[in-house]
XYZ file of C-alpha atoms in Angstrom:
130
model
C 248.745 232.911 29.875
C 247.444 229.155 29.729
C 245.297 228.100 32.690
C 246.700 224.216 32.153
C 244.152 222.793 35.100
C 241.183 224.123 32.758
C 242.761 223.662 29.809
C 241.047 221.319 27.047
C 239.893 221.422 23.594
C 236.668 223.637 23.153
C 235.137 225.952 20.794
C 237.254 228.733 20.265
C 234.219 231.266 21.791
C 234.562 229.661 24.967
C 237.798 231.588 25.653
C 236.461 234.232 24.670
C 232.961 233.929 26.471
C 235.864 233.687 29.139
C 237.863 236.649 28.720
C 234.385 238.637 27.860
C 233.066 238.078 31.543
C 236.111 238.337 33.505
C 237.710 241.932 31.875
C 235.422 243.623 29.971
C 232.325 245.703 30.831
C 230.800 247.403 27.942
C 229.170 246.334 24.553
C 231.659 249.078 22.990
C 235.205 247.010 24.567
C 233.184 244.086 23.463
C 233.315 244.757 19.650
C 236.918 245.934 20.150
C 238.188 242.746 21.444
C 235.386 240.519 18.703
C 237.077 242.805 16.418
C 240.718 242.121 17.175
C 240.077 238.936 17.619
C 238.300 238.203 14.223
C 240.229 240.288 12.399
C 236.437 242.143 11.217
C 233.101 242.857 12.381
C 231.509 239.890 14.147
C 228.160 239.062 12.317
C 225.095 237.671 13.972
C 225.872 234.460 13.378
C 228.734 234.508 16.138
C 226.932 237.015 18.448
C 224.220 233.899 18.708
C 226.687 231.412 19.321
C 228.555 233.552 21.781
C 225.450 234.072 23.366
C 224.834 230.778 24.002
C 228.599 230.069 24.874
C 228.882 233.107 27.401
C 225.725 231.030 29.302
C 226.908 227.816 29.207
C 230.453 229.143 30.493
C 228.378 230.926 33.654
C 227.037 227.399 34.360
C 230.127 226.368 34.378
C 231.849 228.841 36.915
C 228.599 228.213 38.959
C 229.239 224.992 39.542
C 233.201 224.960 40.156
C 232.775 227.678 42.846
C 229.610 226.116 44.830
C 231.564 223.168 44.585
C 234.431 224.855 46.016
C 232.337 225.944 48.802
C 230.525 222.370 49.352
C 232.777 221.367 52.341
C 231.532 224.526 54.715
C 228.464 222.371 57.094
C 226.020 225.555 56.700
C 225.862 225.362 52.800
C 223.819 222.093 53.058
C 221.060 223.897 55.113
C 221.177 226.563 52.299
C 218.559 226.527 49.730
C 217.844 230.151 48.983
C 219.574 230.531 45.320
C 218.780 234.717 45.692
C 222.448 236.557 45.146
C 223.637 240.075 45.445
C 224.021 242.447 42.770
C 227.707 242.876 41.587
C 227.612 246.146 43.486
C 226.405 244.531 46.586
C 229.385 241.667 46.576
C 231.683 244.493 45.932
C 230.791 246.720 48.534
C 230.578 243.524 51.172
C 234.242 242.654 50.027
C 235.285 246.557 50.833
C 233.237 246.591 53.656
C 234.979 243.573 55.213
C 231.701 241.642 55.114
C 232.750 238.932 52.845
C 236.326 237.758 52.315
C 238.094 236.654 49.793
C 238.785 232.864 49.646
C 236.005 231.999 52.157
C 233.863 229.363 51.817
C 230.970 231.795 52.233
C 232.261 234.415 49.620
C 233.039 231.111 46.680
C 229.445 230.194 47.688
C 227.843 233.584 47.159
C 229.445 234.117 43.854
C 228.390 230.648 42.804
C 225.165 231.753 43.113
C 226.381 235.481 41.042
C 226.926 232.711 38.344
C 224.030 231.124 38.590
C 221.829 234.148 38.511
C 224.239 235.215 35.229
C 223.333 232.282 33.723
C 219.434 232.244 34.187
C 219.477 236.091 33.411
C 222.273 236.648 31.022
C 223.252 239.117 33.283
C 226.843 239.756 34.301
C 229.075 238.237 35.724
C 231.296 238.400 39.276
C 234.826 238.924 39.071
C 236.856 236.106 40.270
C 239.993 237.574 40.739
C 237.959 240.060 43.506
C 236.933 236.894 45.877
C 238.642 233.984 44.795
């Protein structure tokens, strides 16, 4: 599948930086798919690039969905960057708190990216509140 609004010529690791943060959750599904990928081991040569890729790629999601939440009045009066926990966003979305495709939830998880980005940490799912 080729996302043709996003699509552009890049380093290779952004796509997978991509695919890294949106489907998989462990270090061990992360050497599988480094592995496939590659075709063998990654060395640490690409796990520092990749690191620096995965952050620059959170930056990046951070500021597409803020700015796809700058129209709503209230965000201008916001200026507390402080963002749930990905088990807090999920449990709002399952709760009903937060909804998906709201101003409010693309502004929250602009902030998840944000947060990923300073921390490394990871990342929202955007299929869950986009």
């Amino acid at each position: 599948m080729i996302d043709w609004e996003s699509a552009y010529r890049n380093d290779p690791l952004v796509d997978v930086a991509i695919v890294l943060d949106s489907l998989v959750r462990s270090r061990e599904l992360e050497d599988v798919l480094l592995r496939a990928w590659l075709g063998r081991r990654p060395d640490e040569g690409l796990h520092a690039r990749l690191e620096v890729v995965r952050a620059l790629t959170r930056l990046y999601y951070a500021g597409v969905v803020l700015s796809a939440s700058a129209a709503a009045s209230w965000i201008s009066e916001d200026t507390d960057l402080s963002a749930p926990t990905i088990a807090e966003f999920q449990q709002a979305i399952r709760a009903g708190r937060l909804k998906p495709g709201t101003p409010e939830t693309k502004h929250i998880m602009g902030k998840m990216f944000l947060t990923s980005f300073l921390t490394g940490g990871e990342t929202p799912r955007l299929d869950v509140a986009v």
